[in-house]
Amino acid sequence: RLRVFGGALLSTVDLITDVYMTVQFFNTEGEEGYGKTNASLIGLTMFMQIFVSYAQNSKSMKHFFQDTLFILTGFKPALDAYRVGSGAEQEDHHAVDPLTEMTLFKAIEVVFEAVPSSVVQIY
């Protein structure tokens, strides 16, 4: 349980630091291109997460819009951690169970945002 919540905290902090770095890039003359790249990566990640959320909740638009709000505010990892940590079962409107959903969202975050953003920030 602690590992799940720790991972959620790290994901949220990662998003905060990525937004901070994006703002720093935009505010530094000559590095605006890095800011645009980071902003694009964050936007792509959120788009992919919303797409997967729609697939997960397509039978319930209310739950889809709730998940979308969590995605856009950066708290989806915390919601997923709560669902997995509390032992929540797969609901009728869900396509997959909470653990699989959390794994999908982590994979999206790593592939579309964490690794590419790290490369941009190191470069």
Coordinates of C-alpha atoms in Angstrom, one line a residue:
R1 CA 0.0 0.0 0.0
L2 CA 2.8 2.4 0.9
R3 CA 4.5 1.7 -2.4
V4 CA 1.4 2.5 -4.4
F5 CA 0.8 5.8 -2.5
G6 CA 4.5 6.7 -2.8
G7 CA 4.4 6.2 -6.5
A8 CA 1.3 8.4 -6.8
L9 CA 3.1 11.1 -4.8
L10 CA 6.1 10.9 -7.0
S11 CA 4.0 11.1 -10.2
T12 CA 2.2 14.2 -8.9
V13 CA 5.5 15.8 -7.9
D14 CA 7.0 14.9 -11.3
L15 CA 4.1 16.7 -13.1
I16 CA 4.7 19.8 -10.9
T17 CA 8.4 19.8 -11.6
D18 CA 7.8 19.4 -15.4
V19 CA 5.4 22.3 -15.4
Y20 CA 7.9 24.4 -13.4
M21 CA 10.7 23.5 -15.9
T22 CA 8.4 24.3 -18.8
V23 CA 7.8 27.8 -17.3
Q24 CA 11.5 28.2 -16.7
F25 CA 12.3 27.4 -20.3
F26 CA 9.7 29.9 -21.6
N27 CA 11.2 32.5 -19.3
T28 CA 14.7 32.0 -20.5
E29 CA 15.7 33.7 -23.7
G30 CA 16.8 31.2 -26.3
E31 CA 15.3 28.2 -24.6
E32 CA 11.7 28.8 -25.5
G33 CA 11.8 25.8 -27.9
Y34 CA 12.5 23.5 -24.9
G35 CA 9.4 25.0 -23.2
K36 CA 7.3 24.3 -26.3
T37 CA 8.6 20.7 -26.4
N38 CA 7.9 20.1 -22.7
A39 CA 4.4 21.7 -23.0
S40 CA 3.7 19.5 -26.0
L41 CA 4.8 16.4 -24.1
I42 CA 2.6 17.2 -21.1
G43 CA -0.3 17.9 -23.4
L44 CA 0.2 14.6 -25.3
T45 CA 0.4 12.7 -22.1
M46 CA -2.8 14.2 -20.8
F47 CA -4.5 13.5 -24.2
M48 CA -3.5 9.9 -24.1
Q49 CA -4.6 9.5 -20.5
I50 CA -8.0 11.1 -21.4
F51 CA -8.3 8.7 -24.4
V52 CA -7.6 5.7 -22.1
S53 CA -10.0 7.0 -19.5
Y54 CA -12.7 7.2 -22.2
A55 CA -12.1 3.6 -23.1
Q56 CA -12.2 2.6 -19.4
N57 CA -15.4 4.6 -18.7
S58 CA -17.2 4.7 -22.1
K59 CA -20.3 3.2 -20.5
S60 CA -20.5 6.0 -17.9
M61 CA -19.9 9.6 -19.1
K62 CA -20.2 10.8 -15.5
H63 CA -17.2 8.7 -14.4
F64 CA -15.3 9.7 -17.6
F65 CA -15.7 13.4 -16.8
Q66 CA -14.7 12.8 -13.2
D67 CA -11.5 11.0 -14.3
T68 CA -10.8 13.7 -16.9
L69 CA -10.9 16.3 -14.1
F70 CA -8.4 14.3 -12.1
I71 CA -6.2 13.9 -15.2
L72 CA -6.2 17.7 -16.0
T73 CA -5.5 18.6 -12.4
G74 CA -2.6 16.1 -12.0
F75 CA -4.3 14.0 -9.3
K76 CA -5.1 10.9 -11.4
P77 CA -2.2 9.0 -9.9
A78 CA -3.6 9.7 -6.4
L79 CA -7.0 8.5 -7.4
D80 CA -5.6 5.3 -8.9
A81 CA -3.5 4.7 -5.8
Y82 CA -6.6 5.1 -3.6
R83 CA -8.5 2.7 -5.8
V84 CA -5.8 0.1 -5.8
G85 CA -4.8 0.6 -2.1
S86 CA -8.4 0.3 -0.9
G87 CA -8.9 -2.9 -2.8
A88 CA -11.6 -1.4 -5.0
E89 CA -13.2 -3.9 -7.4
Q90 CA -13.8 -3.5 -11.1
E91 CA -17.1 -1.6 -11.6
D92 CA -19.6 -2.6 -14.2
H93 CA -18.8 0.4 -16.4
H94 CA -15.1 -0.3 -16.3
A95 CA -13.2 -2.1 -19.1
V96 CA -10.4 -3.2 -16.8
D97 CA -9.7 -3.6 -13.0
P98 CA -8.1 -0.7 -11.0
L99 CA -4.6 -2.2 -10.9
T100 CA -4.5 -2.7 -14.7
E101 CA -5.8 0.9 -15.2
M102 CA -3.1 2.3 -12.9
T103 CA -0.5 0.3 -14.8
L104 CA -1.7 1.6 -18.1
F105 CA -1.6 5.2 -16.9
K106 CA 1.9 4.8 -15.5
A107 CA 3.1 3.3 -18.8
I108 CA 1.6 6.3 -20.7
E109 CA 3.2 8.7 -18.3
V110 CA 6.6 7.1 -18.7
V111 CA 6.5 6.7 -22.5
F112 CA 5.0 10.0 -23.5
E113 CA 6.2 12.3 -20.7
A114 CA 8.7 11.2 -18.2
V115 CA 11.5 9.8 -20.4
P116 CA 11.1 12.5 -23.2
S117 CA 10.9 15.3 -20.7
S118 CA 14.0 14.0 -18.9
V119 CA 15.9 14.0 -22.2
V120 CA 14.9 17.6 -22.9
Q121 CA 15.8 18.8 -19.4
I122 CA 19.2 17.1 -19.5
Y123 CA 20.0 18.3 -23.0

